CSV table of C-alpha atoms in Angstrom, one decimal:
chain,number,residue,atom,x,y,z
J,429,MET,CA,14.1,8.4,-22.9
J,430,ALA,CA,15.7,10.1,-19.9
J,431,THR,CA,14.0,10.1,-16.5
J,432,ASP,CA,13.6,13.9,-16.6
J,433,ASP,CA,11.1,13.4,-19.5
J,434,LEU,CA,8.5,13.4,-16.7
J,435,ASN,CA,8.8,17.2,-16.7
J,436,LYS,CA,6.4,17.7,-19.6
J,437,PRO,CA,2.7,18.5,-20.2
J,438,LEU,CA,0.2,15.8,-19.2
J,439,GLY,CA,-0.8,13.2,-21.8
J,440,LEU,CA,-4.4,13.5,-22.9
J,441,PRO,CA,-6.7,10.8,-21.4
J,442,ARG,CA,-7.7,8.0,-23.7
J,443,GLU,CA,-11.2,8.3,-25.2
J,444,ARG,CA,-13.5,5.7,-23.8
J,445,LYS,CA,-16.5,4.3,-25.8
J,446,ALA,CA,-19.9,4.2,-24.1
J,447,HIS,CA,-21.2,0.7,-23.5
J,448,ARG,CA,-24.6,0.1,-25.2
J,449,THR,CA,-27.0,-2.7,-24.7
J,450,PRO,CA,-27.3,-4.7,-28.0
J,451,LEU,CA,-30.5,-3.7,-29.8
J,452,VAL,CA,-31.5,-7.2,-30.5
J,453,ALA,CA,-31.8,-7.9,-26.7
J,454,LEU,CA,-34.3,-5.1,-26.4
J,455,VAL,CA,-36.6,-5.7,-29.5
J,456,ALA,CA,-36.5,-9.4,-30.3
J,457,PRO,CA,-40.1,-10.7,-30.4
J,458,PRO,CA,-41.2,-13.7,-28.4
J,459,LEU,CA,-41.4,-15.8,-31.6
J,460,LEU,CA,-37.7,-15.3,-32.5
J,461,ILE,CA,-36.8,-16.2,-28.9
J,462,ALA,CA,-38.7,-19.4,-29.1
J,463,ILE,CA,-37.1,-20.2,-32.4
J,464,GLY,CA,-33.7,-19.5,-30.9
J,465,LEU,CA,-34.4,-21.9,-28.0
J,466,ILE,CA,-35.4,-24.6,-30.3
J,467,ALA,CA,-32.3,-24.2,-32.4
J,468,PHE,CA,-30.1,-24.2,-29.2
J,469,PHE,CA,-31.5,-27.5,-27.9
J,470,ALA,CA,-31.4,-29.0,-31.4
J,471,PHE,CA,-27.9,-28.0,-32.4
J,472,GLY,CA,-26.0,-27.0,-29.2
J,473,ASP,CA,-24.3,-23.7,-28.4
J,474,GLY,CA,-24.5,-20.9,-31.0
J,475,PRO,CA,-21.5,-18.9,-32.2
J,476,ASP,CA,-19.3,-17.2,-29.7
J,477,ASP,CA,-20.6,-13.6,-29.7
J,478,PRO,CA,-21.8,-11.1,-27.1
J,479,GLY,CA,-25.4,-12.2,-27.6
J,480,ASN,CA,-24.7,-15.6,-26.1
J,481,VAL,CA,-25.4,-14.9,-22.4
J,482,VAL,CA,-24.0,-18.2,-21.0
J,483,ALA,CA,-21.3,-17.5,-18.4
J,484,ALA,CA,-18.3,-19.8,-18.6
J,485,ILE,CA,-16.3,-18.4,-15.8
J,486,ASP,CA,-16.0,-21.6,-13.8
J,487,ASP,CA,-15.1,-24.0,-16.5
J,488,ALA,CA,-11.9,-24.7,-18.5
J,489,SER,CA,-12.1,-23.6,-22.1
J,490,PRO,CA,-10.2,-24.8,-25.2
J,491,ASP,CA,-7.8,-22.3,-26.7
J,492,GLN,CA,-7.1,-22.0,-30.4
J,493,THR,CA,-4.8,-25.0,-30.5
J,494,GLY,CA,-7.4,-27.2,-28.9
J,495,SER,CA,-5.7,-27.5,-25.5
J,496,VAL,CA,-7.6,-26.7,-22.3
J,497,GLY,CA,-6.8,-23.5,-20.4
J,498,PRO,CA,-7.0,-23.1,-16.6
J,499,ALA,CA,-10.3,-22.4,-14.9
J,500,LEU,CA,-10.8,-18.8,-14.0
J,501,THR,CA,-10.3,-17.7,-10.4
J,502,PRO,CA,-13.0,-15.9,-8.4
J,503,VAL,CA,-13.3,-12.1,-8.5
J,504,TYR,CA,-12.4,-10.1,-5.3
J,505,GLU,CA,-15.0,-7.3,-5.0
J,506,ALA,CA,-14.8,-5.1,-1.9
J,507,GLN,CA,-18.0,-3.4,-3.1
J,508,SER,CA,-20.1,-3.1,-6.2
J,509,GLU,CA,-19.4,-0.7,-9.0
J,510,PRO,CA,-19.8,-0.6,-12.8
J,511,LEU,CA,-17.8,-3.2,-14.6
J,512,VAL,CA,-14.9,-2.2,-16.8
J,513,GLU,CA,-15.1,-4.1,-20.1
J,514,VAL,CA,-11.8,-5.9,-20.9
J,515,LYS,CA,-11.5,-7.7,-24.2
J,516,PRO,CA,-8.2,-9.5,-24.6
J,517,THR,CA,-7.8,-12.4,-27.0
J,518,GLY,CA,-9.6,-15.6,-25.9
J,519,GLY,CA,-12.9,-17.3,-25.5
J,520,LEU,CA,-13.9,-17.3,-21.9
J,521,ARG,CA,-16.8,-15.0,-21.3
J,522,GLU,CA,-18.8,-13.7,-18.3
J,523,VAL,CA,-22.1,-11.8,-18.8
J,524,ARG,CA,-23.5,-9.6,-16.0
J,525,GLY,CA,-26.6,-7.7,-17.0
J,526,ASN,CA,-25.5,-5.7,-20.1
J,527,ASP,CA,-21.8,-6.1,-19.5
J,528,VAL,CA,-19.7,-8.8,-21.2
J,529,ILE,CA,-16.2,-9.6,-20.0
J,530,ILE,CA,-14.0,-11.5,-22.4
J,531,SER,CA,-11.0,-13.1,-20.6
J,532,ASP,CA,-7.8,-14.7,-21.9
J,533,PRO,CA,-8.2,-18.5,-21.2
J,534,SER,CA,-4.4,-18.8,-20.9
J,535,LYS,CA,-4.3,-16.5,-17.8
J,536,PRO,CA,-6.0,-16.6,-14.4
J,537,ARG,CA,-8.8,-14.0,-14.2
J,538,PRO,CA,-7.4,-10.8,-12.7
J,539,ILE,CA,-8.4,-9.8,-9.2
J,540,ARG,CA,-10.7,-6.8,-9.4
J,541,LEU,CA,-10.5,-4.1,-6.8
J,542,ALA,CA,-13.3,-1.6,-5.9
J,543,ALA,CA,-13.0,1.8,-7.5
J,544,ALA,CA,-15.3,3.7,-5.2
J,545,PRO,CA,-14.2,4.8,-1.7
J,546,PHE,CA,-15.9,3.4,1.4
J,547,GLU,CA,-18.1,6.1,3.1
J,548,ASP,CA,-16.6,5.6,6.5
J,549,LEU,CA,-13.0,6.0,5.2
J,550,ILE,CA,-13.5,9.5,3.7
J,551,GLU,CA,-14.0,13.0,5.0
J,552,ALA,CA,-15.0,16.0,2.9
J,553,ASP,CA,-13.4,19.4,2.9
J,554,GLU,CA,-13.2,22.3,0.5
J,555,ASN,CA,-10.8,20.4,-1.7
J,556,GLY,CA,-12.9,17.2,-2.0
J,557,LEU,CA,-12.8,13.8,-0.4
J,558,LEU,CA,-9.8,13.0,1.9
J,559,PRO,CA,-8.9,9.6,3.3
J,560,ARG,CA,-9.3,8.9,7.0
J,561,ILE,CA,-9.1,6.0,9.4
J,562,GLY,CA,-12.6,4.6,10.0
J,563,ASP,CA,-14.4,4.7,13.4
J,564,ASP,CA,-13.7,1.0,13.8
J,565,GLY,CA,-9.9,1.6,13.2
J,566,THR,CA,-9.9,0.4,9.6
J,567,ARG,CA,-7.2,2.1,7.6
J,568,PRO,CA,-7.4,2.9,3.8
J,569,LEU,CA,-4.1,1.0,3.7
J,570,ASP,CA,-5.9,-2.2,4.6
J,571,ALA,CA,-9.3,-1.5,3.0
J,572,TYR,CA,-8.0,-0.7,-0.5
J,573,ALA,CA,-5.1,-3.2,-0.5
J,574,ARG,CA,-4.7,-6.0,-3.1
J,575,PRO,CA,-4.6,-9.5,-1.5
J,576,ALA,CA,-1.0,-10.7,-1.7
J,577,GLY,CA,-1.8,-14.3,-2.5
J,578,ALA,CA,0.2,-17.4,-1.4
J,579,THR,CA,3.9,-16.6,-1.0
J,580,GLU,CA,5.0,-19.4,1.4
J,581,GLY,CA,8.6,-20.5,0.6
J,582,MET,CA,9.1,-17.7,-2.0
J,583,LYS,CA,11.0,-14.5,-1.9
J,584,ARG,CA,8.8,-11.4,-2.3
J,585,ILE,CA,9.4,-8.5,-4.7
J,586,ALA,CA,7.2,-5.4,-4.9
J,587,ILE,CA,7.5,-3.2,-8.0
J,588,VAL,CA,5.9,0.2,-8.2
J,589,VAL,CA,5.6,1.8,-11.6
J,590,GLY,CA,4.9,5.5,-11.4
J,591,GLY,CA,4.1,8.3,-13.8
J,592,ILE,CA,0.7,7.0,-14.6
J,593,GLY,CA,-1.4,10.0,-15.8
J,594,ILE,CA,1.4,11.9,-17.5
J,595,GLU,CA,2.9,9.2,-19.7
J,596,GLY,CA,0.0,9.0,-22.2
J,597,GLU,CA,-0.1,5.8,-24.1
J,598,ALA,CA,2.7,4.3,-22.1
J,599,GLY,CA,0.7,4.8,-18.9
J,600,GLN,CA,-2.3,3.1,-20.5
J,601,SER,CA,0.0,0.3,-21.6
J,602,ALA,CA,1.2,-0.1,-18.0
J,603,ILE,CA,-2.3,-0.4,-16.7
J,604,ALA,CA,-3.4,-2.9,-19.3
J,605,SER,CA,-0.3,-5.1,-19.7
J,606,LEU,CA,1.6,-5.2,-16.4
J,607,PRO,CA,0.4,-8.0,-14.0
J,608,GLY,CA,-2.0,-6.9,-11.3
J,609,GLU,CA,0.6,-7.5,-8.6
J,610,VAL,CA,2.5,-4.5,-9.8
J,611,THR,CA,1.5,-1.4,-7.9
J,612,LEU,CA,0.9,1.8,-9.9
J,613,GLY,CA,1.9,5.3,-8.9
J,614,ILE,CA,-0.7,7.9,-10.0
J,615,VAL,CA,0.4,11.5,-10.5
J,616,PRO,CA,-2.4,13.8,-9.0
J,617,TYR,CA,-3.0,15.8,-12.2
J,618,GLY,CA,-5.3,15.2,-15.2
J,619,GLU,CA,-8.9,15.6,-16.1
J,620,ASP,CA,-9.7,11.9,-16.2
J,621,LEU,CA,-7.9,10.8,-13.1
J,622,PRO,CA,-10.9,9.0,-11.4
J,623,ALA,CA,-11.5,7.0,-14.5
J,624,THR,CA,-7.8,6.1,-14.8
J,625,VAL,CA,-7.7,4.9,-11.2
J,626,ALA,CA,-10.9,2.9,-11.7
J,627,GLU,CA,-9.5,1.2,-14.7
J,628,ALA,CA,-6.3,0.4,-13.0
J,629,ARG,CA,-8.1,-1.1,-9.9
J,630,ALA,CA,-10.5,-3.0,-12.1
J,631,LEU,CA,-7.5,-4.8,-13.5
J,632,GLY,CA,-6.2,-5.5,-10.0
J,633,HIS,CA,-3.5,-2.8,-9.5
J,634,GLU,CA,-3.1,-1.3,-6.1
J,635,ILE,CA,-2.6,2.4,-6.2
J,636,LEU,CA,-0.2,4.9,-4.6
J,637,LEU,CA,-0.6,8.6,-5.0
J,638,GLN,CA,2.6,10.4,-6.1
J,639,LEU,CA,3.1,13.6,-4.1
J,640,PRO,CA,5.2,16.4,-5.9
J,641,MET,CA,8.1,17.4,-3.6
J,642,GLU,CA,10.8,19.9,-4.0
J,643,PRO,CA,14.0,18.8,-5.8
J,644,TYR,CA,17.3,20.6,-5.4
J,645,ASN,CA,17.0,22.5,-8.7
J,646,TYR,CA,13.4,23.8,-8.0
J,647,PRO,CA,11.8,25.8,-9.6
J,648,ASP,CA,13.9,25.2,-12.7
J,649,ILE,CA,12.6,21.7,-12.5
J,650,ASP,CA,9.0,22.0,-11.2
J,651,PRO,CA,7.2,18.7,-10.3
J,652,GLY,CA,3.8,20.4,-10.7
J,653,PRO,CA,1.1,22.4,-9.0
J,654,ASN,CA,1.0,22.5,-5.2
J,655,THR,CA,4.5,21.1,-4.8
J,656,LEU,CA,5.6,20.6,-1.2
J,657,THR,CA,8.6,22.9,-0.5
J,658,VAL,CA,11.0,23.4,2.3
J,659,ALA,CA,10.3,27.1,2.4
J,660,GLY,CA,6.6,26.7,2.2
J,661,GLY,CA,6.2,26.1,6.0
J,662,THR,CA,3.9,23.6,7.8
J,663,ALA,CA,0.6,25.3,7.3
J,664,LYS,CA,1.0,25.9,3.6
J,665,ASN,CA,2.4,22.5,3.0
J,666,LEU,CA,-0.5,20.8,4.8
J,667,ASP,CA,-3.0,22.9,2.7
J,668,ARG,CA,-1.2,21.7,-0.4
J,669,LEU,CA,-1.2,18.1,0.9
J,670,ARG,CA,-4.9,18.2,1.4
J,671,TRP,CA,-5.4,19.4,-2.2
J,672,LEU,CA,-3.2,16.6,-3.5
J,673,LEU,CA,-4.9,13.9,-1.5
J,674,ALA,CA,-8.3,15.0,-2.7
J,675,GLN,CA,-7.6,14.5,-6.4
J,676,THR,CA,-8.6,10.9,-6.3
J,677,THR,CA,-9.5,8.1,-3.9
J,678,THR,CA,-8.9,4.4,-3.1
J,679,TYR,CA,-5.2,4.5,-2.8
J,680,VAL,CA,-3.3,2.6,-0.1
J,681,GLY,CA,-0.7,5.3,0.4
J,682,VAL,CA,1.6,7.9,-1.2
J,683,MET,CA,5.1,8.2,-2.5
J,684,ASN,CA,7.4,11.1,-3.3
J,685,TYR,CA,7.4,12.5,-6.9
J,686,MET,CA,11.0,13.9,-7.2
J,687,GLY,CA,11.7,15.7,-3.9
J,688,ALA,CA,15.3,15.1,-3.1
J,689,ARG,CA,15.6,18.4,-1.2
J,690,PHE,CA,12.2,18.0,0.6
J,691,THR,CA,12.8,14.4,1.7
J,692,GLY,CA,16.2,15.4,3.2
J,693,ASP,CA,14.7,18.0,5.5
J,694,ASP,CA,13.4,16.7,8.8
J,695,ARG,CA,11.5,19.9,9.7
J,696,ALA,CA,9.6,20.0,6.5
J,697,LEU,CA,9.0,16.3,6.3
J,698,ALA,CA,7.8,15.6,9.8
J,699,PRO,CA,4.3,17.2,9.7
J,700,ILE,CA,3.6,15.8,6.2
J,701,LEU,CA,4.5,12.2,7.3
J,702,GLY,CA,2.5,12.7,10.5
J,703,ASP,CA,-0.6,13.7,8.6
J,704,ILE,CA,-0.2,10.8,6.2
J,705,ALA,CA,0.1,8.3,9.0
J,706,ASN,CA,-2.9,9.8,10.8
J,707,ARG,CA,-5.0,9.1,7.7
J,708,GLY,CA,-4.1,5.4,7.7
J,709,LEU,CA,-1.8,5.6,4.7
J,710,LEU,CA,1.6,4.1,4.0
J,711,PHE,CA,4.5,6.2,2.6
J,712,LEU,CA,6.9,4.8,0.1
J,713,ASP,CA,10.3,6.5,-0.4
J,714,ASP,CA,11.1,5.9,-4.1
J,715,GLY,CA,14.8,5.3,-3.4
J,716,SER,CA,16.0,8.0,-5.7
J,717,SER,CA,17.8,10.1,-3.1
J,718,ALA,CA,20.6,8.9,-0.8
J,719,ARG,CA,19.9,11.9,1.4
J,720,SER,CA,16.3,11.0,2.2
J,721,ARG,CA,15.3,11.1,5.9
J,722,VAL,CA,11.9,9.4,5.4
J,723,GLY,CA,13.1,6.2,7.1
J,724,ALA,CA,13.8,8.0,10.3
J,725,PHE,CA,10.0,8.6,10.8
J,726,ALA,CA,9.0,5.0,10.5
J,727,SER,CA,7.1,3.5,13.5
J,728,ASP,CA,4.3,1.1,14.3
J,729,SER,CA,1.8,3.9,13.6
J,730,ALA,CA,3.6,5.3,10.6
J,731,PRO,CA,4.1,2.6,8.0
J,732,VAL,CA,7.1,3.7,5.9
J,733,ILE,CA,9.0,1.6,3.4
J,734,ARG,CA,12.0,2.6,1.2
J,735,ALA,CA,12.6,1.2,-2.3
J,736,ASP,CA,15.9,-0.6,-2.6
J,737,LEU,CA,16.6,0.7,-6.1
J,738,VAL,CA,15.2,2.5,-9.2
J,739,LEU,CA,14.9,0.1,-12.1
J,740,ASP,CA,15.1,2.5,-15.0
J,741,GLY,CA,17.5,5.4,-14.3
J,742,ASP,CA,18.9,4.1,-17.6
J,743,THR,CA,16.0,3.0,-19.8
J,744,ALA,CA,18.1,0.7,-22.1
J,745,PRO,CA,16.6,-2.8,-21.8
J,746,ALA,CA,19.9,-4.4,-20.9
J,747,ALA,CA,20.3,-1.8,-18.1
J,748,ILE,CA,16.9,-2.5,-16.7
J,749,ASP,CA,17.5,-6.3,-16.8
J,750,ALA,CA,20.7,-5.7,-14.8
J,751,ARG,CA,18.8,-3.8,-12.2
J,752,ILE,CA,16.2,-6.5,-12.0
J,753,LYS,CA,19.0,-9.0,-11.3
J,754,GLN,CA,20.2,-6.8,-8.5
J,755,LEU,CA,16.6,-6.7,-7.1
J,756,VAL,CA,16.4,-10.5,-7.2
J,757,ALA,CA,19.7,-10.8,-5.4
J,758,ILE,CA,18.4,-8.5,-2.6
J,759,ALA,CA,15.2,-10.5,-2.3
J,760,LYS,CA,17.0,-13.8,-2.0
J,761,GLU,CA,19.3,-12.5,0.7
J,762,ARG,CA,16.7,-10.6,2.8
J,763,GLY,CA,13.5,-12.3,1.9
J,764,TYR,CA,11.9,-9.3,0.1
J,765,ALA,CA,12.9,-6.3,-2.0
J,766,VAL,CA,11.2,-3.2,-3.4
J,767,ALA,CA,11.8,-1.3,-6.6
J,768,THR,CA,10.4,1.7,-8.3
J,769,ALA,CA,10.2,2.6,-12.0
J,770,THR,CA,8.5,4.9,-14.4
J,771,ALA,CA,6.0,4.0,-17.2
J,772,PHE,CA,8.4,4.1,-20.1
J,773,PRO,CA,7.8,1.5,-22.9
J,774,SER,CA,11.1,-0.3,-22.3
J,775,THR,CA,10.4,-0.5,-18.6
J,776,ILE,CA,7.0,-2.0,-19.1
J,777,ALA,CA,8.4,-4.5,-21.5
J,778,ARG,CA,11.2,-5.7,-19.2
J,779,ILE,CA,9.1,-5.9,-16.1
J,780,SER,CA,6.5,-7.9,-18.0
J,781,ALA,CA,9.2,-10.3,-19.2
J,782,PHE,CA,10.5,-10.7,-15.7
J,783,ALA,CA,7.0,-11.3,-14.3
J,784,ARG,CA,6.5,-14.2,-16.7
J,785,VAL,CA,9.5,-16.1,-15.2
J,786,ALA,CA,9.5,-14.9,-11.6
J,787,GLU,CA,7.5,-17.7,-10.0
J,788,GLU,CA,9.6,-20.5,-11.6
J,789,ASN,CA,12.7,-18.7,-10.1
J,790,GLY,CA,11.2,-18.7,-6.6
J,791,ILE,CA,10.0,-15.1,-6.7
J,792,ALA,CA,6.5,-13.9,-5.8
J,793,LEU,CA,5.5,-10.5,-7.1
J,794,VAL,CA,3.4,-8.8,-4.4
J,795,PRO,CA,1.7,-5.5,-3.9
J,796,VAL,CA,3.8,-3.0,-1.9
J,797,SER,CA,1.1,-2.8,0.9
J,798,SER,CA,1.6,-6.4,1.7
J,799,LEU,CA,5.2,-5.7,2.9
J,800,VAL,CA,4.3,-3.1,5.5
J,801,ARG,CA,1.1,-4.9,6.6
J,802,ALA,CA,3.0,-8.2,6.9
J,803,ASP,CA,5.5,-6.6,9.2
J,804,GLY,CA,2.6,-5.4,11.5
J,805,SER,CA,2.9,-1.7,10.6
């Protein structure tokens, strides 16, 4: 699959099934409950089904081979919102009210990030809700960031996988199968965008919003509605930016979607990066254009970071692996490295394979926000 496959109609959102309270929990008469309690104390725990409301989140649990898996880690919740039901293979179970979470006992429990915006970090306009810096100085960059975890003595790598929202099943696979440390880039189109973001953050993924920017062959290749263009002018581009930013919430920053021409023009770029910084967001240059001028606008008040390379300009697995090796070499020399990629099946598979062996090779996968925040930006 070529990288210009992104220029296609949006994938349809995946249908989600409504969660229903088991009928037996509502209509079981007191007599049956009493019989159940007698049976429980007489014979031990019942079968492993959703009706058993014993939470086992703090204990180790045998896997299918009889060995004991690791205890689950605490959940990080910035605020309360409905649980997203996740049912991978395994036997550890948490029950909260009517929601049952089944976790894989061979993996630590994922960090779960809040899906709803904080009231003091949003402002409303005709487009919807826009991010802003709170009255106490809190930035969305900090409030919605994923905790980086312990990285002492390790080299740090941040990987951002974009195209979520237009890659259909591949995008859903990226959300579900990539480790939570991988940051996801959301394209600001699609009817079910808030649910997609909520699902991604419930599985621990930090979010960047991808902003469509003018490529050199625009409009023959059109990134999408409300693309920021060099000829658009400051007022029009800022109007378009507000529309784009209002399409979802709880992102830590933005990144360019295409945009080789736009990111190479200082006059067009400056007001956009200024508005993004004033809203407390980071800007990631995806590393696809050698002519980009984004880095020239970096400052203490404008957190900007540039990706070192794109992992999947060639989507062949061997080519992706070779780029990952380059990424590791950069991290070992400098202490950290950043890469971008798109939610293609081969990309997801190779990043997942790398993630499984990264730690034993002295590499810590980290959310991209941790790199700019750690540097004091």
